[in-house]
PDB file of C-alpha atoms in Angstrom:
ATOM      1  CA  UNK A 224      33.586 -28.065   3.504  1.00 36.00           C
ATOM      2  CA  UNK A 225      33.235 -24.398   4.284  1.00 35.00           C
ATOM      3  CA  UNK A 226      29.843 -22.894   3.488  1.00 33.00           C
ATOM      4  CA  UNK A 227      29.702 -19.816   1.247  1.00 34.00           C
ATOM      5  CA  UNK A 228      28.745 -16.610   3.083  1.00 37.00           C
ATOM      6  CA  UNK A 229      25.017 -15.854   3.211  1.00 35.00           C
ATOM      7  CA  UNK A 230      23.717 -12.792   1.405  1.00 39.00           C
ATOM      8  CA  UNK A 231      22.857 -10.387   4.256  1.00 42.00           C
ATOM      9  CA  UNK A 232      19.688  -9.310   2.469  1.00 40.00           C
ATOM     10  CA  UNK A 233      18.355 -12.867   2.669  1.00 41.00           C
ATOM     11  CA  UNK A 234      19.214 -13.506   6.303  1.00 41.00           C
ATOM     12  CA  UNK A 235      16.195 -15.142   8.001  1.00 39.00           C
ATOM     13  CA  UNK A 236      15.085 -14.252  11.469  1.00 40.00           C
ATOM     14  CA  UNK A 237      15.847 -16.739  14.215  1.00 35.00           C
ATOM     15  CA  UNK A 238      14.136 -20.100  13.795  1.00 32.00           C
ATOM     16  CA  UNK A 239      10.878 -20.294  15.690  1.00 33.00           C
ATOM     17  CA  UNK A 240      10.619 -16.574  16.275  1.00 38.00           C
ATOM     18  CA  UNK A 241       7.036 -15.485  15.846  1.00 37.00           C
ATOM     19  CA  UNK A 242       6.141 -12.403  13.790  1.00 44.00           C
ATOM     20  CA  UNK A 243       5.026  -9.430  15.833  1.00 47.00           C
ATOM     21  CA  UNK A 244       5.284  -5.684  16.083  1.00 52.00           C
ATOM     22  CA  UNK A 245       3.037  -2.750  15.386  1.00 79.00           C
ATOM     23  CA  UNK A 246       0.422  -3.210  12.598  1.00 85.00           C
ATOM     24  CA  UNK A 247       1.264   0.212  11.136  1.00 89.00           C
ATOM     25  CA  UNK A 248       4.894  -0.799  10.740  1.00 90.00           C
ATOM     26  CA  UNK A 249       3.903  -4.037   9.082  1.00 90.00           C
ATOM     27  CA  UNK A 250       1.669  -2.141   6.652  1.00 92.00           C
ATOM     28  CA  UNK A 251       4.562   0.213   5.839  1.00 95.00           C
ATOM     29  CA  UNK A 252       6.890  -2.750   5.288  1.00 96.00           C
ATOM     30  CA  UNK A 253       4.426  -4.504   3.005  1.00 94.00           C
ATOM     31  CA  UNK A 254       3.813  -1.344   0.967  1.00 94.00           C
ATOM     32  CA  UNK A 255       7.554  -0.754   0.659  1.00 96.00           C
ATOM     33  CA  UNK A 256       8.106  -4.365  -0.398  1.00 97.00           C
ATOM     34  CA  UNK A 257       5.536  -4.088  -3.186  1.00 95.00           C
ATOM     35  CA  UNK A 258       7.290  -0.966  -4.459  1.00 95.00           C
ATOM     36  CA  UNK A 259      10.831  -2.352  -4.284  1.00 97.00           C
ATOM     37  CA  UNK A 260       9.993  -5.797  -5.665  1.00 97.00           C
ATOM     38  CA  UNK A 261       7.931  -4.222  -8.455  1.00 95.00           C
ATOM     39  CA  UNK A 262      10.745  -1.837  -9.413  1.00 95.00           C
ATOM     40  CA  UNK A 263      13.786  -4.054  -8.873  1.00 96.00           C
ATOM     41  CA  UNK A 264      12.506  -7.589  -9.295  1.00 96.00           C
ATOM     42  CA  UNK A 265      12.970 -10.390  -6.804  1.00 96.00           C
ATOM     43  CA  UNK A 266      16.653 -11.212  -7.195  1.00 95.00           C
ATOM     44  CA  UNK A 267      17.900  -7.617  -7.174  1.00 95.00           C
ATOM     45  CA  UNK A 268      15.641  -6.411  -4.366  1.00 97.00           C
ATOM     46  CA  UNK A 269      17.290  -6.430  -0.947  1.00 96.00           C
ATOM     47  CA  UNK A 270      15.834  -6.327   2.523  1.00 96.00           C
ATOM     48  CA  UNK A 271      18.073  -3.276   3.113  1.00 97.00           C
ATOM     49  CA  UNK A 272      16.328  -1.413   0.284  1.00 97.00           C
ATOM     50  CA  UNK A 273      12.889  -2.428   1.556  1.00 97.00           C
ATOM     51  CA  UNK A 274      13.787  -1.284   5.063  1.00 97.00           C
ATOM     52  CA  UNK A 275      14.970   2.070   3.722  1.00 97.00           C
ATOM     53  CA  UNK A 276      11.790   2.500   1.677  1.00 97.00           C
ATOM     54  CA  UNK A 277       9.652   1.665   4.710  1.00 96.00           C
ATOM     55  CA  UNK A 278      11.686   3.811   7.091  1.00 96.00           C
ATOM     56  CA  UNK A 279      12.379   0.905   9.461  1.00 95.00           C
ATOM     57  CA  UNK A 280      15.347  -1.250  10.384  1.00 95.00           C
ATOM     58  CA  UNK A 281      16.098  -4.679   8.923  1.00 94.00           C
ATOM     59  CA  UNK A 282      15.531  -6.131  12.379  1.00 94.00           C
ATOM     60  CA  UNK A 283      11.988  -4.747  12.304  1.00 94.00           C
ATOM     61  CA  UNK A 284      11.339  -6.451   8.962  1.00 94.00           C
ATOM     62  CA  UNK A 285      12.540  -9.770  10.376  1.00 93.00           C
ATOM     63  CA  UNK A 286      10.194  -9.297  13.317  1.00 91.00           C
ATOM     64  CA  UNK A 287       7.356  -9.540  10.792  1.00 91.00           C
ATOM     65  CA  UNK A 288       8.700 -11.773   8.014  1.00 92.00           C
ATOM     66  CA  UNK A 289      10.929 -14.840   8.129  1.00 92.00           C
ATOM     67  CA  UNK A 290      13.016 -13.989   5.041  1.00 94.00           C
ATOM     68  CA  UNK A 291      12.856 -12.283   1.649  1.00 95.00           C
ATOM     69  CA  UNK A 292      10.951 -15.140   0.005  1.00 94.00           C
ATOM     70  CA  UNK A 293       8.275 -15.110   2.700  1.00 94.00           C
ATOM     71  CA  UNK A 294       7.975 -11.323   2.436  1.00 96.00           C
ATOM     72  CA  UNK A 295       7.575 -11.535  -1.335  1.00 96.00           C
ATOM     73  CA  UNK A 296       4.928 -14.249  -1.019  1.00 95.00           C
ATOM     74  CA  UNK A 297       3.047 -12.276   1.630  1.00 95.00           C
ATOM     75  CA  UNK A 298       2.710  -9.096  -0.412  1.00 96.00           C
ATOM     76  CA  UNK A 299       2.043 -11.099  -3.582  1.00 96.00           C
ATOM     77  CA  UNK A 300      -0.781 -13.038  -1.957  1.00 96.00           C
ATOM     78  CA  UNK A 301      -2.252  -9.885  -0.448  1.00 96.00           C
ATOM     79  CA  UNK A 302      -2.626  -8.230  -3.820  1.00 95.00           C
ATOM     80  CA  UNK A 303      -3.496 -11.490  -5.636  1.00 96.00           C
ATOM     81  CA  UNK A 304      -6.368 -12.017  -3.210  1.00 97.00           C
ATOM     82  CA  UNK A 305      -7.707  -8.517  -3.866  1.00 96.00           C
ATOM     83  CA  UNK A 306      -7.461  -8.971  -7.643  1.00 96.00           C
ATOM     84  CA  UNK A 307      -9.110 -12.398  -7.430  1.00 97.00           C
ATOM     85  CA  UNK A 308     -12.033 -10.976  -5.442  1.00 98.00           C
ATOM     86  CA  UNK A 309     -12.457  -8.214  -8.032  1.00 97.00           C
ATOM     87  CA  UNK A 310     -12.360 -10.701 -10.931  1.00 98.00           C
ATOM     88  CA  UNK A 311     -14.779 -13.052  -9.187  1.00 98.00           C
ATOM     89  CA  UNK A 312     -17.156 -10.123  -8.849  1.00 97.00           C
ATOM     90  CA  UNK A 313     -16.903  -9.457 -12.580  1.00 97.00           C
ATOM     91  CA  UNK A 314     -17.591 -13.107 -13.394  1.00 98.00           C
ATOM     92  CA  UNK A 315     -20.625 -13.203 -11.114  1.00 98.00           C
ATOM     93  CA  UNK A 316     -21.955  -9.923 -12.492  1.00 97.00           C
ATOM     94  CA  UNK A 317     -21.687 -10.914 -16.144  1.00 97.00           C
ATOM     95  CA  UNK A 318     -22.334 -14.666 -15.949  1.00 97.00           C
ATOM     96  CA  UNK A 319     -24.140 -15.126 -12.642  1.00 94.00           C
ATOM     97  CA  UNK A 320     -27.442 -15.503 -14.463  1.00 92.00           C
ATOM     98  CA  UNK A 321     -27.912 -16.468 -18.134  1.00 92.00           C
ATOM     99  CA  UNK A 322     -27.322 -13.192 -20.010  1.00 95.00           C
ATOM    100  CA  UNK A 323     -29.796 -12.204 -22.725  1.00 94.00           C
ATOM    101  CA  UNK A 324     -26.870 -11.398 -25.039  1.00 97.00           C
ATOM    102  CA  UNK A 325     -24.101 -13.903 -24.341  1.00 97.00           C
ATOM    103  CA  UNK A 326     -21.611 -12.381 -26.793  1.00 97.00           C
ATOM    104  CA  UNK A 327     -21.979  -8.929 -25.220  1.00 98.00           C
ATOM    105  CA  UNK A 328     -21.635 -10.339 -21.691  1.00 98.00           C
ATOM    106  CA  UNK A 329     -18.520 -12.307 -22.628  1.00 98.00           C
ATOM    107  CA  UNK A 330     -17.049  -9.223 -24.289  1.00 98.00           C
ATOM    108  CA  UNK A 331     -17.582  -7.093 -21.191  1.00 97.00           C
ATOM    109  CA  UNK A 332     -16.133  -9.846 -19.027  1.00 98.00           C
ATOM    110  CA  UNK A 333     -13.172 -10.181 -21.372  1.00 97.00           C
ATOM    111  CA  UNK A 334     -12.359  -6.489 -20.987  1.00 97.00           C
ATOM    112  CA  UNK A 335     -12.576  -6.748 -17.212  1.00 96.00           C
ATOM    113  CA  UNK A 336     -10.263  -9.754 -17.038  1.00 96.00           C
ATOM    114  CA  UNK A 337      -7.782  -8.834 -19.752  1.00 95.00           C
ATOM    115  CA  UNK A 338      -7.139  -5.164 -18.988  1.00 93.00           C
ATOM    116  CA  UNK A 339      -5.440  -4.597 -15.594  1.00 87.00           C
ATOM    117  CA  UNK A 340      -7.425  -2.202 -13.427  1.00 89.00           C
ATOM    118  CA  UNK A 341      -5.399   0.876 -12.473  1.00 90.00           C
ATOM    119  CA  UNK A 342      -5.963   0.139  -8.784  1.00 91.00           C
ATOM    120  CA  UNK A 343      -3.937  -3.062  -9.178  1.00 93.00           C
ATOM    121  CA  UNK A 344      -0.921  -1.670 -11.027  1.00 91.00           C
ATOM    122  CA  UNK A 345       1.371  -2.676  -8.167  1.00 91.00           C
ATOM    123  CA  UNK A 346       0.136  -6.259  -8.271  1.00 94.00           C
ATOM    124  CA  UNK A 347       0.737  -6.676 -11.976  1.00 93.00           C
ATOM    125  CA  UNK A 348       4.240  -5.312 -11.531  1.00 94.00           C
ATOM    126  CA  UNK A 349       4.777  -8.281  -9.185  1.00 96.00           C
ATOM    127  CA  UNK A 350       3.223 -10.637 -11.750  1.00 95.00           C
ATOM    128  CA  UNK A 351       5.756  -9.438 -14.299  1.00 95.00           C
ATOM    129  CA  UNK A 352       8.480 -10.249 -11.772  1.00 96.00           C
ATOM    130  CA  UNK A 353       7.098 -13.799 -11.499  1.00 96.00           C
ATOM    131  CA  UNK A 354       7.282 -14.377 -15.242  1.00 93.00           C
ATOM    132  CA  UNK A 355      10.717 -12.795 -15.548  1.00 94.00           C
ATOM    133  CA  UNK A 356      12.274 -14.610 -12.590  1.00 95.00           C
ATOM    134  CA  UNK A 357      10.300 -17.828 -12.185  1.00 94.00           C
ATOM    135  CA  UNK A 358      13.488 -19.902 -12.252  1.00 93.00           C
ATOM    136  CA  UNK A 359      14.850 -17.968  -9.272  1.00 91.00           C
ATOM    137  CA  UNK A 360      11.706 -18.046  -7.126  1.00 93.00           C
ATOM    138  CA  UNK A 361      11.042 -20.778  -4.550  1.00 93.00           C
ATOM    139  CA  UNK A 362       8.410 -23.288  -5.677  1.00 94.00           C
ATOM    140  CA  UNK A 363       6.169 -22.506  -2.702  1.00 93.00           C
ATOM    141  CA  UNK A 364       6.043 -18.852  -3.784  1.00 94.00           C
ATOM    142  CA  UNK A 365       4.898 -19.767  -7.281  1.00 95.00           C
ATOM    143  CA  UNK A 366       2.368 -22.257  -5.975  1.00 96.00           C
ATOM    144  CA  UNK A 367       1.065 -19.837  -3.371  1.00 95.00           C
ATOM    145  CA  UNK A 368       0.443 -17.210  -6.047  1.00 96.00           C
ATOM    146  CA  UNK A 369      -1.342 -19.687  -8.340  1.00 96.00           C
ATOM    147  CA  UNK A 370      -3.654 -20.884  -5.591  1.00 97.00           C
ATOM    148  CA  UNK A 371      -4.466 -17.419  -4.244  1.00 97.00           C
ATOM    149  CA  UNK A 372      -4.919 -15.643  -7.570  1.00 97.00           C
ATOM    150  CA  UNK A 373      -5.215 -17.297 -11.006  1.00 96.00           C
ATOM    151  CA  UNK A 374      -6.405 -20.655  -9.691  1.00 97.00           C
ATOM    152  CA  UNK A 375      -9.192 -19.078  -7.683  1.00 97.00           C
ATOM    153  CA  UNK A 376     -10.415 -16.992 -10.630  1.00 98.00           C
ATOM    154  CA  UNK A 377     -10.248 -19.978 -12.978  1.00 98.00           C
ATOM    155  CA  UNK A 378     -12.388 -22.038 -10.588  1.00 98.00           C
ATOM    156  CA  UNK A 379     -15.082 -19.364 -10.402  1.00 98.00           C
ATOM    157  CA  UNK A 380     -15.070 -18.947 -14.201  1.00 98.00           C
ATOM    158  CA  UNK A 381     -15.370 -22.725 -14.664  1.00 98.00           C
ATOM    159  CA  UNK A 382     -18.244 -22.821 -12.189  1.00 98.00           C
ATOM    160  CA  UNK A 383     -20.214 -20.134 -14.012  1.00 97.00           C
ATOM    161  CA  UNK A 384     -19.505 -21.560 -17.457  1.00 97.00           C
ATOM    162  CA  UNK A 385     -20.535 -25.012 -16.257  1.00 97.00           C
ATOM    163  CA  UNK A 386     -23.874 -23.561 -15.159  1.00 96.00           C
ATOM    164  CA  UNK A 387     -24.319 -21.931 -18.574  1.00 96.00           C
ATOM    165  CA  UNK A 388     -23.524 -25.230 -20.281  1.00 96.00           C
ATOM    166  CA  UNK A 389     -26.139 -27.040 -18.192  1.00 95.00           C
ATOM    167  CA  UNK A 390     -28.735 -24.512 -19.346  1.00 93.00           C
ATOM    168  CA  UNK A 391     -27.716 -24.876 -22.983  1.00 94.00           C
ATOM    169  CA  UNK A 392     -25.928 -21.566 -23.334  1.00 94.00           C
ATOM    170  CA  UNK A 393     -22.540 -23.182 -23.986  1.00 96.00           C
ATOM    171  CA  UNK A 394     -21.385 -26.517 -25.327  1.00 95.00           C
ATOM    172  CA  UNK A 395     -18.396 -28.546 -26.388  1.00 89.00           C
ATOM    173  CA  UNK A 396     -16.482 -29.438 -23.258  1.00 91.00           C
ATOM    174  CA  UNK A 397     -16.289 -29.733 -19.469  1.00 97.00           C
ATOM    175  CA  UNK A 398     -16.366 -26.534 -17.387  1.00 97.00           C
ATOM    176  CA  UNK A 399     -12.592 -26.478 -16.775  1.00 97.00           C
ATOM    177  CA  UNK A 400     -11.984 -26.627 -20.505  1.00 97.00           C
ATOM    178  CA  UNK A 401     -14.535 -23.902 -21.251  1.00 98.00           C
ATOM    179  CA  UNK A 402     -12.843 -21.601 -18.748  1.00 98.00           C
ATOM    180  CA  UNK A 403      -9.362 -22.376 -20.090  1.00 98.00           C
ATOM    181  CA  UNK A 404     -10.408 -21.756 -23.695  1.00 98.00           C
ATOM    182  CA  UNK A 405     -12.089 -18.478 -22.811  1.00 98.00           C
ATOM    183  CA  UNK A 406      -8.985 -17.224 -21.021  1.00 97.00           C
ATOM    184  CA  UNK A 407      -6.677 -18.338 -23.825  1.00 97.00           C
ATOM    185  CA  UNK A 408      -8.781 -16.934 -26.652  1.00 97.00           C
ATOM    186  CA  UNK A 409     -10.020 -13.711 -25.063  1.00 97.00           C
ATOM    187  CA  UNK A 410      -7.455 -12.561 -22.514  1.00 94.00           C
ATOM    188  CA  UNK A 411      -4.065 -14.160 -23.197  1.00 93.00           C
ATOM    189  CA  UNK A 412      -3.285 -12.221 -26.352  1.00 92.00           C
ATOM    190  CA  UNK A 413      -3.984  -8.929 -24.593  1.00 95.00           C
ATOM    191  CA  UNK A 414      -1.773 -10.013 -21.671  1.00 91.00           C
ATOM    192  CA  UNK A 415       1.102 -10.935 -23.954  1.00 91.00           C
ATOM    193  CA  UNK A 416       0.985  -7.921 -26.236  1.00 93.00           C
ATOM    194  CA  UNK A 417       0.771  -5.499 -23.314  1.00 93.00           C
ATOM    195  CA  UNK A 418       3.459  -7.343 -21.327  1.00 90.00           C
ATOM    196  CA  UNK A 419       0.900  -7.905 -18.557  1.00 84.00           C
ATOM    197  CA  UNK A 420      -0.082  -4.258 -18.453  1.00 87.00           C
ATOM    198  CA  UNK A 421       3.409  -2.748 -18.625  1.00 89.00           C
ATOM    199  CA  UNK A 422       2.711  -1.222 -22.042  1.00 92.00           C
ATOM    200  CA  UNK A 423      -1.080  -0.765 -22.371  1.00 90.00           C
ATOM    201  CA  UNK A 424      -2.434  -1.322 -25.859  1.00 95.00           C
ATOM    202  CA  UNK A 425      -4.439   1.261 -27.826  1.00 96.00           C
ATOM    203  CA  UNK A 426      -8.137   0.874 -27.082  1.00 96.00           C
ATOM    204  CA  UNK A 427      -8.925  -0.073 -30.685  1.00 97.00           C
ATOM    205  CA  UNK A 428      -6.414  -2.918 -30.629  1.00 97.00           C
ATOM    206  CA  UNK A 429      -7.683  -4.200 -27.285  1.00 97.00           C
ATOM    207  CA  UNK A 430     -11.284  -4.090 -28.513  1.00 97.00           C
ATOM    208  CA  UNK A 431     -10.390  -5.960 -31.703  1.00 98.00           C
ATOM    209  CA  UNK A 432      -8.461  -8.684 -29.872  1.00 97.00           C
ATOM    210  CA  UNK A 433     -11.242  -9.277 -27.362  1.00 98.00           C
ATOM    211  CA  UNK A 434     -13.974  -9.260 -30.021  1.00 98.00           C
ATOM    212  CA  UNK A 435     -12.006 -11.750 -32.102  1.00 98.00           C
ATOM    213  CA  UNK A 436     -11.435 -13.970 -29.077  1.00 98.00           C
ATOM    214  CA  UNK A 437     -15.096 -13.966 -28.077  1.00 98.00           C
ATOM    215  CA  UNK A 438     -16.130 -14.813 -31.648  1.00 98.00           C
ATOM    216  CA  UNK A 439     -13.672 -17.728 -31.725  1.00 98.00           C
ATOM    217  CA  UNK A 440     -14.840 -18.951 -28.312  1.00 98.00           C
ATOM    218  CA  UNK A 441     -18.502 -18.902 -29.347  1.00 98.00           C
ATOM    219  CA  UNK A 442     -17.705 -20.607 -32.646  1.00 97.00           C
ATOM    220  CA  UNK A 443     -16.100 -23.396 -30.610  1.00 96.00           C
ATOM    221  CA  UNK A 444     -18.421 -23.495 -27.604  1.00 97.00           C
ATOM    222  CA  UNK A 445     -21.594 -21.586 -28.488  1.00 95.00           C
ATOM    223  CA  UNK A 446     -25.026 -23.159 -28.170  1.00 90.00           C
ATOM    224  CA  UNK A 447     -25.735 -25.912 -30.669  1.00 84.00           C
TER     225      UNK A 447
END
């Protein structure tokens, strides 16, 4: 049976060929990929468009990245890692030691986690691509993003909430469950209503949603 023609934009570089080239060109390619994927989505984005945005040839892109899926995963993990480090810092700052006012600390943390920082606008554009096109993305891309970003932040949040539970500041479940409930009650509604930062909510609405979520979380898991 004759194989269908391959989409030229998805043509991989030769098997076994190692990535190489000038670091500045790779940085330009990665920046261009974030822009094109964020604007066009995964399926519509082409390696031709990324090459044009970066000012390089397609051959140069394939010197650095095996194919479109690997390029998408690379830039996604780069930004996911940066966001995860930022969020871990927030968690450590607000919950690293037992706060004197737990509700206030959880509220500040909720704002930090739920409202995308302007420095990471490009990353959350890629996150919106993931949710819109999950069915069309390779499984290893989805798994790589989970492990590098959300999974890492969830683990740190569970660790800190477990420590608070041991000291009597929280109750009502294992650390993984405490972290999941906090995220669901405090951050998820803000994510959904703002379409993951695409349409930022009015400050008053964001404040009300986070305050309500923190109150519900403490009613469920506050000290007994």
